[in-house]
Tab-separated table of C-alpha atoms in Angstrom:
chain	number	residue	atom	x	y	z
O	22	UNK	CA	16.080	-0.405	-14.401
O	23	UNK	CA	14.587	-3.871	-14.397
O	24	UNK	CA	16.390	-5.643	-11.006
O	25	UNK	CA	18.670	-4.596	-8.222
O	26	UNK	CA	22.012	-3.337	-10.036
O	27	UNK	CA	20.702	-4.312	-13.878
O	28	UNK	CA	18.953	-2.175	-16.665
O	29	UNK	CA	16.832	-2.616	-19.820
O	30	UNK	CA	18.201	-1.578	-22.989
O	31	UNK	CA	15.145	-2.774	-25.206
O	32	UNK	CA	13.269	0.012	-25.600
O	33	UNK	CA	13.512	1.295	-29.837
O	34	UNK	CA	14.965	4.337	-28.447
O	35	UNK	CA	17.655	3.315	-27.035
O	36	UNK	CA	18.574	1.194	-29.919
O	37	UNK	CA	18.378	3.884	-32.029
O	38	UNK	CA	20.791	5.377	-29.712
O	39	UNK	CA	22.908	2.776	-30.093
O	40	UNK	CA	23.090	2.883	-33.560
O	41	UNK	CA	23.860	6.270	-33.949
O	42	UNK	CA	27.153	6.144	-31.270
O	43	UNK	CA	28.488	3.383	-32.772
O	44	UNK	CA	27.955	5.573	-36.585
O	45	UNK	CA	29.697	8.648	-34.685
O	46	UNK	CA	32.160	6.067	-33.106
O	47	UNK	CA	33.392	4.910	-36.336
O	48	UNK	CA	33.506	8.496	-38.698
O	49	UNK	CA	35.416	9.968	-35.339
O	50	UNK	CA	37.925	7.014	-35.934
O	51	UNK	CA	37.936	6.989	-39.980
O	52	UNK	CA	38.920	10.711	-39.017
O	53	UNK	CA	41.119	10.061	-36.960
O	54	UNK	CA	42.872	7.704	-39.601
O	55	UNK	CA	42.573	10.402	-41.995
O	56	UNK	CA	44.499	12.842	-40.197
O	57	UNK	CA	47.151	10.190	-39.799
O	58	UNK	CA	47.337	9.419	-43.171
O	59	UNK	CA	47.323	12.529	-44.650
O	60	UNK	CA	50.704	13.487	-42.016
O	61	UNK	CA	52.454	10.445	-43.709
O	62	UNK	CA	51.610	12.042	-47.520
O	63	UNK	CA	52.267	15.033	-46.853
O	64	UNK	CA	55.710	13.783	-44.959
O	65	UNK	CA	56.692	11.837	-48.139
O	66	UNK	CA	56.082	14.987	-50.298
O	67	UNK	CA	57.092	17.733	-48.272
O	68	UNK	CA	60.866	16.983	-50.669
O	69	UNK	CA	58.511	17.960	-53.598
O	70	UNK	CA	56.966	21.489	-52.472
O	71	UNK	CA	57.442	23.429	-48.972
O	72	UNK	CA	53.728	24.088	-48.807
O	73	UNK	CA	53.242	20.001	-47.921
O	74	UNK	CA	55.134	20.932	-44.431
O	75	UNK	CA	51.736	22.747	-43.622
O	76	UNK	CA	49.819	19.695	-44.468
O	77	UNK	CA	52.050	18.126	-42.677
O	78	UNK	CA	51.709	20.135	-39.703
O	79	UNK	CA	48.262	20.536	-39.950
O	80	UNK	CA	47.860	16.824	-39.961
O	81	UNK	CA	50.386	15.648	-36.572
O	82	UNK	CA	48.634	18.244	-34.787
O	83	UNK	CA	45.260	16.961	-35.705
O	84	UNK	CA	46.323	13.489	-35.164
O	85	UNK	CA	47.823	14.201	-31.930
O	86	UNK	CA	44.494	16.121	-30.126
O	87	UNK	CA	42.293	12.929	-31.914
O	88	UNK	CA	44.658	10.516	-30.090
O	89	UNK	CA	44.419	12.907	-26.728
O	90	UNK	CA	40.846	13.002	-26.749
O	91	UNK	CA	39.787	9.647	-27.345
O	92	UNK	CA	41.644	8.755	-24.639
O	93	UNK	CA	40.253	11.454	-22.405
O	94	UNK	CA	36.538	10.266	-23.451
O	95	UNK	CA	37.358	6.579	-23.417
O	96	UNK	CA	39.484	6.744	-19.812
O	97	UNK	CA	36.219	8.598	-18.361
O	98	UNK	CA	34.383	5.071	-18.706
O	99	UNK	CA	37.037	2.292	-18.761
O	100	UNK	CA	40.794	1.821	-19.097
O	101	UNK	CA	42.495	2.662	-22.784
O	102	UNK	CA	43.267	-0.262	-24.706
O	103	UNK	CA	42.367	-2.691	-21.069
O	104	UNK	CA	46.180	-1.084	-19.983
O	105	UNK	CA	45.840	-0.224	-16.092
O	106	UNK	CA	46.919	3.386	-16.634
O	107	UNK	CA	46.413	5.460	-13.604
O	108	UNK	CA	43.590	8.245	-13.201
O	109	UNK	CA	41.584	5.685	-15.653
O	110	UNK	CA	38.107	4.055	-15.442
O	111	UNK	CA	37.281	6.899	-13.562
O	112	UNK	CA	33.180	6.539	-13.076
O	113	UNK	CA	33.673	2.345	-12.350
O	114	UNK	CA	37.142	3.656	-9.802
O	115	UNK	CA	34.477	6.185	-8.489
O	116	UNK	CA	31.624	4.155	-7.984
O	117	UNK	CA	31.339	4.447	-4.224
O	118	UNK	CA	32.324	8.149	-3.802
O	119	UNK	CA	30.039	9.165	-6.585
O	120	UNK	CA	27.288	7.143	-4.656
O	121	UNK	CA	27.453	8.646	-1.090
O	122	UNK	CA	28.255	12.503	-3.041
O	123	UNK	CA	25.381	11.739	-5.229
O	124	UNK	CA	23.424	10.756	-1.986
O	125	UNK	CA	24.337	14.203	-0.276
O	126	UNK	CA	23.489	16.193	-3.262
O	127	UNK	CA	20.222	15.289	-3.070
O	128	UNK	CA	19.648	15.414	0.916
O	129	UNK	CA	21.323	18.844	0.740
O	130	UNK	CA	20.161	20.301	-2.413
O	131	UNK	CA	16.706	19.190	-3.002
O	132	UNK	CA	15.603	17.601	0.434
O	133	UNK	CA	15.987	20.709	2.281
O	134	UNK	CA	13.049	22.456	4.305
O	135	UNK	CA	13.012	25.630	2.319
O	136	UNK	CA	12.682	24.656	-0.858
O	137	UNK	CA	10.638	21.481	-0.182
O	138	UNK	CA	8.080	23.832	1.920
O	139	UNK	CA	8.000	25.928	-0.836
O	140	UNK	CA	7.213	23.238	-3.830
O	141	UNK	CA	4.862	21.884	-1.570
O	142	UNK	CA	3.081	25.463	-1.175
O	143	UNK	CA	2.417	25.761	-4.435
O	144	UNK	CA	0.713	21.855	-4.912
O	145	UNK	CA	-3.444	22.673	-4.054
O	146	UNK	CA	-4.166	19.078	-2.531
O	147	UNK	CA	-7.247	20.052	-1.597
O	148	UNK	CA	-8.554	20.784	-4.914
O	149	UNK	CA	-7.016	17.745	-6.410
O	150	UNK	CA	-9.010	15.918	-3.917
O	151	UNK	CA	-11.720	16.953	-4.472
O	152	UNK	CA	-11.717	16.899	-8.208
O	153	UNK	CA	-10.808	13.090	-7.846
O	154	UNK	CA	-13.818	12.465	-5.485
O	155	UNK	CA	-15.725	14.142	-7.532
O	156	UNK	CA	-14.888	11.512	-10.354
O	157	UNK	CA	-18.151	8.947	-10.182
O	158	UNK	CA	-15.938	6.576	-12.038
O	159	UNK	CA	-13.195	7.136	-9.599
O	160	UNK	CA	-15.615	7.161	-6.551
O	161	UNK	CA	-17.167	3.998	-7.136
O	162	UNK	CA	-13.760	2.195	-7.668
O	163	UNK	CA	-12.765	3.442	-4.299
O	164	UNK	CA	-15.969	2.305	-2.643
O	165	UNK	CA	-15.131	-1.127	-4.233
O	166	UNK	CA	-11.593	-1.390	-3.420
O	167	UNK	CA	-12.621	-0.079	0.290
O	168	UNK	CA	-15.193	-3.263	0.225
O	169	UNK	CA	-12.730	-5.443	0.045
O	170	UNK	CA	-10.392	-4.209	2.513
O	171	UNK	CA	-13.455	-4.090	4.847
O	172	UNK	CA	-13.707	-8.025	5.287
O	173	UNK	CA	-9.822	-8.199	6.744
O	174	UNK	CA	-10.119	-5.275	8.675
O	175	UNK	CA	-13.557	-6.872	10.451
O	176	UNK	CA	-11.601	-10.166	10.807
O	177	UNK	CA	-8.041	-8.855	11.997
O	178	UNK	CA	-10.127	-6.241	14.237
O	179	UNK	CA	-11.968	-9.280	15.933
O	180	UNK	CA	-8.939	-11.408	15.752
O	181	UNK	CA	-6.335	-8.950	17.442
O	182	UNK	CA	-8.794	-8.668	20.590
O	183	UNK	CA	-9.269	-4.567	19.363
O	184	UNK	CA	-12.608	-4.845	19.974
O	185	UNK	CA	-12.101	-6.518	23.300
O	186	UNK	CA	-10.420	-3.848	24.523
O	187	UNK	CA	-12.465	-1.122	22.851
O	188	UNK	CA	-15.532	-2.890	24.303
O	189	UNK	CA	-14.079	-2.113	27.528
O	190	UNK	CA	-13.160	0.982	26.756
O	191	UNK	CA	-16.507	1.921	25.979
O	192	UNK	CA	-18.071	0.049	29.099
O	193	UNK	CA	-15.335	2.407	31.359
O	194	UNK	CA	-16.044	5.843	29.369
O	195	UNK	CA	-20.141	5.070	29.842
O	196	UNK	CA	-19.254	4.247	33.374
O	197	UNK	CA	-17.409	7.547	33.999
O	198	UNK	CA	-20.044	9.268	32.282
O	199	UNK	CA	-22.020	11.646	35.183
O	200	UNK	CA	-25.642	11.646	34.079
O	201	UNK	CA	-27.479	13.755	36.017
O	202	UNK	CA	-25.879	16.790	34.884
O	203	UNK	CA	-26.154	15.792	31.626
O	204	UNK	CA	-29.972	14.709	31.678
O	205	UNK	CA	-30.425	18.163	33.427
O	206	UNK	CA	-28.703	20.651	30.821
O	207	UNK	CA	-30.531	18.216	27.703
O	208	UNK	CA	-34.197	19.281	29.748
O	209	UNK	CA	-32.965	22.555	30.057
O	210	UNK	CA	-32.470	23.344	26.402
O	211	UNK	CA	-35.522	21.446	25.780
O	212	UNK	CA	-37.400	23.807	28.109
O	213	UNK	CA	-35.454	27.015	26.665
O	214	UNK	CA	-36.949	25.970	23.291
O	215	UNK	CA	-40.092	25.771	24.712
O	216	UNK	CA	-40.690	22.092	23.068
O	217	UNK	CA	-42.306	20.929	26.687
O	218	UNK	CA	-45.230	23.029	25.598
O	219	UNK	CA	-45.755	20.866	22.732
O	220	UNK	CA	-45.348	17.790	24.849
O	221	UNK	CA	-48.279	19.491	27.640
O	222	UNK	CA	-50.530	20.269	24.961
O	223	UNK	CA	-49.800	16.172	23.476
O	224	UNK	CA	-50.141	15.238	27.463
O	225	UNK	CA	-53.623	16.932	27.424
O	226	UNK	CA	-55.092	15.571	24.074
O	227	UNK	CA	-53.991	12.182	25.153
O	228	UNK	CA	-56.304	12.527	28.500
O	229	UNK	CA	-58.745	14.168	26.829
O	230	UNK	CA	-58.798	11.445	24.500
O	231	UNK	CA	-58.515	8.425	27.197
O	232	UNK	CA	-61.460	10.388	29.215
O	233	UNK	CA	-63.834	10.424	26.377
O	234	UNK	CA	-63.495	6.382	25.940
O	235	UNK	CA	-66.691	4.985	26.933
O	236	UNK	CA	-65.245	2.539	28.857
O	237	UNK	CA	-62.633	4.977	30.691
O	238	UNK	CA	-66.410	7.055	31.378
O	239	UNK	CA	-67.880	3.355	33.033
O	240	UNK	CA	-65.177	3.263	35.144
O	241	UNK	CA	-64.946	6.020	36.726
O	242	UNK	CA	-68.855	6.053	37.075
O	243	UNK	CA	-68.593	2.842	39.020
O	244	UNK	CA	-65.854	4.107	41.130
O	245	UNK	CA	-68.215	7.319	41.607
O	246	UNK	CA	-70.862	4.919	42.728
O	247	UNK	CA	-69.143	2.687	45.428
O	248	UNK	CA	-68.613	5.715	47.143
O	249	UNK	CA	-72.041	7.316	46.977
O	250	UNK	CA	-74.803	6.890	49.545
O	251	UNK	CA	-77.951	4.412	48.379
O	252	UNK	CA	-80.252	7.190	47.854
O	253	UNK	CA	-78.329	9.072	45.808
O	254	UNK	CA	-77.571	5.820	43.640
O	255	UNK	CA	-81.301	6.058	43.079
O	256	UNK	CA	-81.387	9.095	41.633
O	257	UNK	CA	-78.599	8.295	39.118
O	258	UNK	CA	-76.174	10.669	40.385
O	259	UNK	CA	-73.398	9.094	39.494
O	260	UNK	CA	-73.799	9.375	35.393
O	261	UNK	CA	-74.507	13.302	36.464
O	262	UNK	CA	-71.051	14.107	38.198
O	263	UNK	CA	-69.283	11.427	35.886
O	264	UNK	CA	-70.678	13.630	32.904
O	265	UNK	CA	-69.787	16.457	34.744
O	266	UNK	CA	-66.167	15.581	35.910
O	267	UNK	CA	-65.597	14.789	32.216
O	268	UNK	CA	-67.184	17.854	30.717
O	269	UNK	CA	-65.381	20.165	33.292
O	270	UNK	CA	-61.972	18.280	32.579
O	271	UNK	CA	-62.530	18.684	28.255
O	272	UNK	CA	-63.419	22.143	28.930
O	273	UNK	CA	-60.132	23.191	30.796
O	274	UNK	CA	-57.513	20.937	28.673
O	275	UNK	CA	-59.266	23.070	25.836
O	276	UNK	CA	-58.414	26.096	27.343
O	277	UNK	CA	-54.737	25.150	28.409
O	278	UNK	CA	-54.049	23.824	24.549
O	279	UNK	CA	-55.633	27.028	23.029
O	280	UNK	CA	-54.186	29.689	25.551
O	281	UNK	CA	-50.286	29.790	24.861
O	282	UNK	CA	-50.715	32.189	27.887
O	283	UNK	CA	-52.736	29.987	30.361
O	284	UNK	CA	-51.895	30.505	33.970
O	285	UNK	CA	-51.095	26.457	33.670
O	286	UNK	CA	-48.547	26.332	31.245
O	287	UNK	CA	-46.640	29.064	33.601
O	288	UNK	CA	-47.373	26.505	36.304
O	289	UNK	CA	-46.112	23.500	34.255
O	290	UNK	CA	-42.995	25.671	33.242
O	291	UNK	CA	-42.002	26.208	36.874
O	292	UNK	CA	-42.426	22.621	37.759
O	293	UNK	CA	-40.533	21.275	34.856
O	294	UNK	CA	-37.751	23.471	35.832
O	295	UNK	CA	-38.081	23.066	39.432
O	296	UNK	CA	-37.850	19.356	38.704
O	297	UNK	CA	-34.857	20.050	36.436
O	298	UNK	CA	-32.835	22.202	39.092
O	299	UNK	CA	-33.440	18.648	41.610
O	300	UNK	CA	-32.067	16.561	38.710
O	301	UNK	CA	-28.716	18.126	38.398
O	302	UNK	CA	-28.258	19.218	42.271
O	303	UNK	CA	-30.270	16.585	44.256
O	304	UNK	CA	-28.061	13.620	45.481
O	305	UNK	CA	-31.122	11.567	45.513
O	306	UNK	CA	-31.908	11.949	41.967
O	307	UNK	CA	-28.048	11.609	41.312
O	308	UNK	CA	-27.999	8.369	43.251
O	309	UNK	CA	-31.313	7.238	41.608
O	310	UNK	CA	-29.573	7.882	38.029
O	311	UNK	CA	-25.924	6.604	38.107
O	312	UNK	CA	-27.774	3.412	39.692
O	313	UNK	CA	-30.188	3.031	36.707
O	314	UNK	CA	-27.051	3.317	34.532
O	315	UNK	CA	-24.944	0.915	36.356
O	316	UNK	CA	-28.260	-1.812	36.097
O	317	UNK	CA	-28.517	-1.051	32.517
O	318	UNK	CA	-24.654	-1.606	31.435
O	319	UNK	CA	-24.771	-4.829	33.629
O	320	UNK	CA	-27.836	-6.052	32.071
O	321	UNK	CA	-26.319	-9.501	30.243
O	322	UNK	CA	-28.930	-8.611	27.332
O	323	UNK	CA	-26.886	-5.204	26.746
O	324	UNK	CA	-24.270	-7.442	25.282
O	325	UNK	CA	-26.186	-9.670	23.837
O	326	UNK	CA	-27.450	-6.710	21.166
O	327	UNK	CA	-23.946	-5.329	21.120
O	328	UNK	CA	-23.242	-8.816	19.787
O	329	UNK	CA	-25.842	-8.911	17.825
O	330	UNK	CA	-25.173	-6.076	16.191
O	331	UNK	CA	-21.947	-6.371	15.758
O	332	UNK	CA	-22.749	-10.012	13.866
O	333	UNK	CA	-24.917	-8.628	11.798
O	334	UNK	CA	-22.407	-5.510	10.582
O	335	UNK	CA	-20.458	-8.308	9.614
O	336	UNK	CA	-22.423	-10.370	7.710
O	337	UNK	CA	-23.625	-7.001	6.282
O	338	UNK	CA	-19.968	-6.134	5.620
O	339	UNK	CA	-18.952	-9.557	3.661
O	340	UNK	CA	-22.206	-9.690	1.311
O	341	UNK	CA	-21.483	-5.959	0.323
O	342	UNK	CA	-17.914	-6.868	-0.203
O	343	UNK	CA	-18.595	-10.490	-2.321
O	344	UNK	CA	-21.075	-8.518	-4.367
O	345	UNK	CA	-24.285	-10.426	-2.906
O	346	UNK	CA	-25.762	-6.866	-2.289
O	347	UNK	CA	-24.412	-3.207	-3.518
O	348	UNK	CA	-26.604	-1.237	-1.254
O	349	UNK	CA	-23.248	-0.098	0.697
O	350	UNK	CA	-21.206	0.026	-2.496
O	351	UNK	CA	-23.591	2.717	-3.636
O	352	UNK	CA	-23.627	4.246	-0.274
O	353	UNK	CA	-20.071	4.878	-0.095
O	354	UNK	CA	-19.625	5.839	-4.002
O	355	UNK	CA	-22.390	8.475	-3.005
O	356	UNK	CA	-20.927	9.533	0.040
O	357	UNK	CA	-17.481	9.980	-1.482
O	358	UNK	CA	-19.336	12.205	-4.052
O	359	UNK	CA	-21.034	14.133	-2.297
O	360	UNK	CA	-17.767	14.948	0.404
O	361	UNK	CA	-15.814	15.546	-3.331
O	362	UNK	CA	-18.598	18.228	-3.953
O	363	UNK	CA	-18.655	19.414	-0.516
O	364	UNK	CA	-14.952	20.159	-0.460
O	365	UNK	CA	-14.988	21.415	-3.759
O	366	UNK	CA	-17.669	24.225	-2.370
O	367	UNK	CA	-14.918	25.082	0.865
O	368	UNK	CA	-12.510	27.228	0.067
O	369	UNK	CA	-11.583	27.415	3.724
O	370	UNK	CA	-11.398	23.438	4.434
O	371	UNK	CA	-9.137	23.064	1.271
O	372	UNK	CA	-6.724	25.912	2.864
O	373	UNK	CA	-6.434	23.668	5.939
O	374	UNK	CA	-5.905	20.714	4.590
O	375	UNK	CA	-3.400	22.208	2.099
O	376	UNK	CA	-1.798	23.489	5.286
O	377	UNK	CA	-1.880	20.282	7.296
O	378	UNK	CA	-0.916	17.843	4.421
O	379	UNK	CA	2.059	20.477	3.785
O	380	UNK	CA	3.451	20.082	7.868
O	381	UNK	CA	2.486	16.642	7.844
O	382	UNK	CA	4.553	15.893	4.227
O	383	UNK	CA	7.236	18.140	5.165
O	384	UNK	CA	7.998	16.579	8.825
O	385	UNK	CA	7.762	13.689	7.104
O	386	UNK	CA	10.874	14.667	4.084
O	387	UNK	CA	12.752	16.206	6.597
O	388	UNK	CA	12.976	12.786	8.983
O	389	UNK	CA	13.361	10.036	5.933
O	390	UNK	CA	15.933	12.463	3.927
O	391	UNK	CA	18.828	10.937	5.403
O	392	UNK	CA	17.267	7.606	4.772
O	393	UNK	CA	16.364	8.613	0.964
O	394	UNK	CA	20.143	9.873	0.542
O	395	UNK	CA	21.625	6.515	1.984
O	396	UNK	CA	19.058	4.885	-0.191
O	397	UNK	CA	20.297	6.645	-3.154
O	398	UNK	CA	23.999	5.961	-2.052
O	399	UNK	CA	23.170	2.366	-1.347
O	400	UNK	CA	21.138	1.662	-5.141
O	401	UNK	CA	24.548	3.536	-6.588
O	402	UNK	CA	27.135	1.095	-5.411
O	403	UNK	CA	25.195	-1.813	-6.217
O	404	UNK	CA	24.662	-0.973	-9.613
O	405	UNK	CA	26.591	-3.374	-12.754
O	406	UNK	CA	28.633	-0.499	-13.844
O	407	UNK	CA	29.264	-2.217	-17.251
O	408	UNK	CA	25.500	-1.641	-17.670
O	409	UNK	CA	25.625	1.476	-16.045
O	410	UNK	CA	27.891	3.148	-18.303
O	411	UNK	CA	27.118	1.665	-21.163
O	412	UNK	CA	23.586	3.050	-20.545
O	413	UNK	CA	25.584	6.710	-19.598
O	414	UNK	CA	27.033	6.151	-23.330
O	415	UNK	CA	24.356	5.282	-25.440
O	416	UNK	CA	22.786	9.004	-23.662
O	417	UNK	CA	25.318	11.034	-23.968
O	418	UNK	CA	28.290	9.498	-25.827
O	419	UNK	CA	27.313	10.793	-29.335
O	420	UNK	CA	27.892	14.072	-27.759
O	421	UNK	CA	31.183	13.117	-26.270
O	422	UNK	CA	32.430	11.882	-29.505
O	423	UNK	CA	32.193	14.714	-30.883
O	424	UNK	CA	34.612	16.084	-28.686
O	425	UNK	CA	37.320	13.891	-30.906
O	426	UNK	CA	36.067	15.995	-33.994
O	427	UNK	CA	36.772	19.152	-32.377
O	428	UNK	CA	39.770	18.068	-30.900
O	429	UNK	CA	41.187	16.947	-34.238
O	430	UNK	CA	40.470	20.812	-35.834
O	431	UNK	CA	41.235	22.505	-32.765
O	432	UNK	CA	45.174	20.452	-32.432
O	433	UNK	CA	45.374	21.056	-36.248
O	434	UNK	CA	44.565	24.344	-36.549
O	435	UNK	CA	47.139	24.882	-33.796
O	436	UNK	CA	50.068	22.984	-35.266
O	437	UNK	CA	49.513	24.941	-38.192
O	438	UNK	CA	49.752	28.216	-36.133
O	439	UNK	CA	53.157	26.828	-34.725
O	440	UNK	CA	54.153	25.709	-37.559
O	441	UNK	CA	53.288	28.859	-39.916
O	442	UNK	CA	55.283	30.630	-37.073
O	443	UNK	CA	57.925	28.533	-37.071
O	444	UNK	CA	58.660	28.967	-41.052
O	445	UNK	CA	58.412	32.763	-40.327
O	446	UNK	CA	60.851	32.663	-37.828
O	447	UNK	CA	63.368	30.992	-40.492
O	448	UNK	CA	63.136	33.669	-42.837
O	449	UNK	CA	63.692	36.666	-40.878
């Protein structure tokens, strides 16, 4: 079917078709003349033997279920002869009854939940999925056909004011969020993991470190000596208890980083967590928090990098997608890979989403199948019937012809039954 209501006969096939119904056509017709002309022989010579009243029965009979069923096979499609004979042209009389039963066959019959659930059962979406992903080919010409979708989306997203209102969306949810709580539970896992042992022991190399600098050393020496009396400034005191401040200090962070059970780390565990018990119960750190939070969202250069990001996705976006750059075609041809793979190695993901796309399809056949049977009905009844049934002909007419050949031996054979009985009948 080419357009609305038209079809396409050009195919060889159907033209050899065509060919052989009209052949059929024409020996069912030569037959039917034969019959007909072999009754009006054996009429004009039945005087000259009695057997030629057989043939002559034979050959009426035969004539007579011919005539019969080329007008059964002929009134099935259009009216004998163009006469408007009743109970004729049935399929074209039909058209719109056919249609809307046609229609309901379908809805009823092969749109119902059963056996729909139950083809659908049997279809393993997941592994088709993820034997198409798999496909490198196949990945990379979804990554480029999802390029250049990407530009429109960007532009109708911007243009729609979506990300307007999922800016604000965003701003309210990060608003909402409570902090504190949240700050508190992330240092309490970090504590349970003991990771703020490995931050002490970086705390203590770094002061080690800064108290080693020379000029960290001539600082604190001078500070030392502001506060000393002249006469010990004589005696150069200060360089001995700078020395000996530093020493003291070097010596202990050594011990702390190379006892894991130094009385100090237990110390520095219980202030960490006292201070992470104030965080998530003290209204004063709560205050202090949600505060810093509201400054930061309100901070005008906040939205100047979500800008600027968002700018720069986009230009990102339309170089990948005019072929400037491939770094994100190659990303997503990877990615879709790699998730092909993935699924392909899930039994259990597959099952669900063999399970979901089966609800989701089947809700979705069991809402449009009234629509899909009017549809049906609808394409029915605006069909050319001419076209219509000559396509039904050149399909199956070469069978229905042959109903004329059987019809012809079948009346025959049973006028010459009558007739045989007939003769009988005379002679007893």
């Amino acid at each position: 079917m080419t357009t609305s209501g038209t079809f396409s006969f050009a195919t060889s096939a159907d033209a050899a078709r065509a060919a052989e119904l009209r052949r059929v056509k024409l020996l069912a017709m030569l037959v039917l003349a034969g019959t007909l002309a072999l009754f009006v022989i054996a009429k004009l010579l039945l005087p000259a033997h009695p057997a030629f009243g057989f043939v002559a029965a034979f050959a009426e009979a035969a004539t007579i279920g011919g005539l019969a069923d080329w007008y059964a096979v002929v009134a099935l499609f259009r009216r004998p002869l163009g006469l408007p004979i009743p109970h004729t042209a049935i399929i074209q009389s039909n058209q719109h009854r056919i249609a809307d039963k046609l229609g309901e066959f379908i809805e009823v019959h092969f749109l119902e939940a059963v056996p729909v659930d139950a083809r659908l059962r049997q279809i393993d979406f997941g592994s088709f999925i993820a034997d198409w992903l798999r496909d490198r080919k196949r990945s990379a010409d979804l990554a480029r056909f999802t390029l250049r979708l990407l530009p429109e989306a960007v532009s109708a997203t911007e243009n729609s004011g979506l990300m307007t209102f999922i800016t604000r969306r965003i701003a309210t949810q990060l608003q909402s969020i409570d902090l504190a709580p949240l700050a508190a539970g992330t240092l309490r896992a970090f504590v349970a993991e003991g990771r703020h042992q490995g931050l002490l022991d970086d705390i203590l190399r770094g002061v080690h470190q800064s108290l080693t600098q020379p000029e960290t050393m001539a600082m604190i020496r001078e500070k030392i000596r502001g506060e000393l009396p002249t006469l010990l400034k004589l005696y150069r005191a200060d360089k001995f208890l700078v020395n000996k401040i530093v020493a003291s200090a070097t010596s202990f962070f050594e011990e702390v980083r190379n006892d894991p059970a130094h009385p100090f780390r237990g110390e520095f565990d219980r202030m960490v967590l006292s201070f992470v018990d104030r965080l998530g119960s003290d209204p004063a750190y709560v205050d202090r928090i949600d505060s810093l939070k509201r400054d930061l969202l309100a901070r005008p250069e906040l939205g100047d990098l979500a800008r600027n990001i968002w700018s720069n996705t986009r230009s990102f976006i339309e170089r990948s997608a005019s072929g400037e750059t491939q770094v994100l075609q190659h990303y997503l041809a990877r990615m879709f890979v790699e998730a092909g793979e993935a699924l392909a190695g899930d039994a259990e993901l597959r099952s669900e989403i063999n399970k979901g796309l089966v609800a989701v399809l089947g809700s979705f056949i069991a809402d449009q199948k009234s629509g899909v049977s009017g549809f049906i009905a609808d394409q029915v009844k605006s069909w050319d019937m001419g076209q219509l049934i000559s396509l039904i002909e050149i399909n199956i007419g070469r069978d229905l012809q042959y109903i004329r050949f059987n019809g012809s031996l079948i009346g025959g054979l049973a006028g010459l039954a009558l007739y045989t009985g007939e003769y009988l009948l005379r002679w007893l």
